mmCIF file of C-alpha atoms and ligand atoms in Angstrom:
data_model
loop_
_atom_site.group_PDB
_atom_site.id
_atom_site.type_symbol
_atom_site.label_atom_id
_atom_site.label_comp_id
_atom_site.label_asym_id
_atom_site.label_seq_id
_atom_site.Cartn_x
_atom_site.Cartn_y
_atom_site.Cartn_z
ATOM 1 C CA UNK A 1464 -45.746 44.100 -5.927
ATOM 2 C CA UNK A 1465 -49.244 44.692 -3.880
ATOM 3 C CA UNK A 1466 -50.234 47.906 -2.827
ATOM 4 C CA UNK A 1467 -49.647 46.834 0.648
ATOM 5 C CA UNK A 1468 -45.808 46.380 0.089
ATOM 6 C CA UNK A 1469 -45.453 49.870 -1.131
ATOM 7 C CA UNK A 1470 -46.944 50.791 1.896
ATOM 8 C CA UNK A 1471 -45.343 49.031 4.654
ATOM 9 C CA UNK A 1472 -42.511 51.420 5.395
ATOM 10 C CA UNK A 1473 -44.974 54.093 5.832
ATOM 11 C CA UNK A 1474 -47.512 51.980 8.370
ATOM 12 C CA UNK A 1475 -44.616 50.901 10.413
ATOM 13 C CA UNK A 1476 -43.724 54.663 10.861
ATOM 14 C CA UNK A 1477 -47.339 55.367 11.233
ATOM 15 C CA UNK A 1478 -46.622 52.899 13.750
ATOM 16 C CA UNK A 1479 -43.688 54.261 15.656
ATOM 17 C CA UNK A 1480 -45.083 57.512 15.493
ATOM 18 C CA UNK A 1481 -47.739 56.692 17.503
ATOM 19 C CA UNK A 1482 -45.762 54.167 19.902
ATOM 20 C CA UNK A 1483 -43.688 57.090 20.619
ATOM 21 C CA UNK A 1484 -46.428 59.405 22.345
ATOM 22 C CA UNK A 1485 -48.392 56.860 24.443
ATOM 23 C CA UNK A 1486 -48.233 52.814 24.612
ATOM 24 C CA UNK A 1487 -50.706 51.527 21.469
ATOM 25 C CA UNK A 1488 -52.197 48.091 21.127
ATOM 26 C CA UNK A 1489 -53.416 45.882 17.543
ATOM 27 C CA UNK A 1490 -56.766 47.236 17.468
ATOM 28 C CA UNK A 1491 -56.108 50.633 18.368
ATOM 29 C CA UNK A 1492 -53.589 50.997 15.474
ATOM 30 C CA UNK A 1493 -56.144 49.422 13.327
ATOM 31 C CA UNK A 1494 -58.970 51.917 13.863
ATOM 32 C CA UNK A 1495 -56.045 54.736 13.592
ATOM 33 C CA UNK A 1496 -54.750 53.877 10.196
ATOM 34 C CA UNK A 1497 -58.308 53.799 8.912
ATOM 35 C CA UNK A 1498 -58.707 57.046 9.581
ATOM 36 C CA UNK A 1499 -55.676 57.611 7.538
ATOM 37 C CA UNK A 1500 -57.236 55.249 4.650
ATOM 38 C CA UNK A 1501 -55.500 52.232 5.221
ATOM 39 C CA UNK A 1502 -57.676 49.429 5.641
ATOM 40 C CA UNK A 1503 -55.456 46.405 7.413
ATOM 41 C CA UNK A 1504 -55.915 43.434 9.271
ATOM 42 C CA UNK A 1505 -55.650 42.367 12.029
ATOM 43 C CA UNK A 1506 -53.546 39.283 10.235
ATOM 44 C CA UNK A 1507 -51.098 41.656 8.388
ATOM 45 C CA UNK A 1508 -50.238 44.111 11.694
ATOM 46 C CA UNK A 1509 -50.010 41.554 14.138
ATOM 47 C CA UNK A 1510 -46.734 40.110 12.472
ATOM 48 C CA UNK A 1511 -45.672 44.020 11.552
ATOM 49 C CA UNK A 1512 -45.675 44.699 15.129
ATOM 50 C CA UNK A 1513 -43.684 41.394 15.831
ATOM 51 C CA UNK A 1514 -41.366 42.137 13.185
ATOM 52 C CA UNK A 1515 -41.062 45.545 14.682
ATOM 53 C CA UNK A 1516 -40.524 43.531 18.016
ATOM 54 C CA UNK A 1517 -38.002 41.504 16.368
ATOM 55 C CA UNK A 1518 -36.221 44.632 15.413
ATOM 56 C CA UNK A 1519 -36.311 45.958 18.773
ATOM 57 C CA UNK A 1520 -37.951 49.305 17.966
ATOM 58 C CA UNK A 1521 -41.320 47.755 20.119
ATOM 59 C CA UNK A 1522 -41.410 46.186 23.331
ATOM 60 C CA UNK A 1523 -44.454 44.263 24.571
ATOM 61 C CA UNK A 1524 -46.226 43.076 27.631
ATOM 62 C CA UNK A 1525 -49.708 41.578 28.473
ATOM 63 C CA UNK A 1526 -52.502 43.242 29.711
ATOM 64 C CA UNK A 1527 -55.360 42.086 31.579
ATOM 65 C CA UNK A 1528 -58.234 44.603 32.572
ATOM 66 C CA UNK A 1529 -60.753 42.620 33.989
ATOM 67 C CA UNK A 1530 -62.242 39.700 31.416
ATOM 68 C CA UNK A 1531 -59.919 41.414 28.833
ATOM 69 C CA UNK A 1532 -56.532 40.892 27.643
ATOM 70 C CA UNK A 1533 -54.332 42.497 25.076
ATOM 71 C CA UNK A 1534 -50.385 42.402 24.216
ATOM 72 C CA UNK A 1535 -49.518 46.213 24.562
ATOM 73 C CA UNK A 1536 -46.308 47.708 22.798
ATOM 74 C CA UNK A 1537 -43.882 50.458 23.842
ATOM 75 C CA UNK A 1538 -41.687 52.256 22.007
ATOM 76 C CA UNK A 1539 -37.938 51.424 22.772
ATOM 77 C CA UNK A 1540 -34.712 53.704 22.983
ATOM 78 C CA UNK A 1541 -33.750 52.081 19.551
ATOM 79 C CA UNK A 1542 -37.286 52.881 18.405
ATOM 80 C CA UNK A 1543 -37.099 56.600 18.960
ATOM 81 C CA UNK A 1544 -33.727 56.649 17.736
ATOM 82 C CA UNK A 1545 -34.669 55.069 14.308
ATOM 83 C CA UNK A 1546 -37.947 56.981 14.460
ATOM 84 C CA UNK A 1547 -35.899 60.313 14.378
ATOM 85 C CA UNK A 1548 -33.452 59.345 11.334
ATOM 86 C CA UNK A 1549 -36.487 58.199 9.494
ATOM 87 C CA UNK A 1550 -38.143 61.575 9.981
ATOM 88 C CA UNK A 1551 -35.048 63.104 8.280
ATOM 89 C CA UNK A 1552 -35.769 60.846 5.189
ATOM 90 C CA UNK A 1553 -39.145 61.040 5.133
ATOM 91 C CA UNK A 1554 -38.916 64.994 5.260
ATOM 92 C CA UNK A 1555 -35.970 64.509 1.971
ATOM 93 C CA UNK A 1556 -38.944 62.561 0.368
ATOM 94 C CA UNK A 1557 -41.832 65.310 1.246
ATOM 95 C CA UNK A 1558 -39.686 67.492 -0.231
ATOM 96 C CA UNK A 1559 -38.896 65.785 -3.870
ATOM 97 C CA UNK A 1560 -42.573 64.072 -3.590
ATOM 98 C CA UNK A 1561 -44.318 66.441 -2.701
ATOM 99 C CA UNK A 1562 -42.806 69.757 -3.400
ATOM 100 C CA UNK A 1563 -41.092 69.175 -6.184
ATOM 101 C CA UNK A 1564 -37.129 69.762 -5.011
HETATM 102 ZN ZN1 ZN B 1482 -51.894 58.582 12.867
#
């Protein structure tokens, strides 16, 4: 198991998170999560945020601003939904992780 698989729960929160408070696009989310420390490509988020697609937590559309294009994704009803129950966990986890109960 690769670092990266132990991780991929939390980056598709990360994820979601962010989908939830305005509409986010590959290289955005890239330059986010570095700021959090996680270095990922372009080749490993593009099929998280299919698979999150898939899923139907993410819907996308294309975007053309002049010469430039990108795919941008929203977050869906069933996104926010599963966003909130995963906060619950996530705070159960803090809270063993973290602070020790
Ligand atoms: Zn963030």
């Amino acid at each position: 198991m690769t670092d990266k698989d132990l991780y991929g729960g939390l980056i598709r929160l990360h994820i979601l998170h962010h989908a939830a408070e305005e509409p986010i696009f590959g290289l955005g989310i890239i330059e986010e999560l570095k700021h959090h420390g996680y270095e990922i490509s372009a080749g490993t988020l593009y099929p998280m945020l299919h698979g999150l697609e898939k899923k139907g937590y993410l819907t996308s559309r294309h975007e053309r601003t002049g010469r430039r294009e990108r795919r941008i994704y929203e977050i869906t009803e069933h996104g926010r939904i599963a966003l909130t129950e995963a906060k619950v966990k996530v705070r159960e986890l803090f809270g063993e992780l973290i602070e020790g109960h």
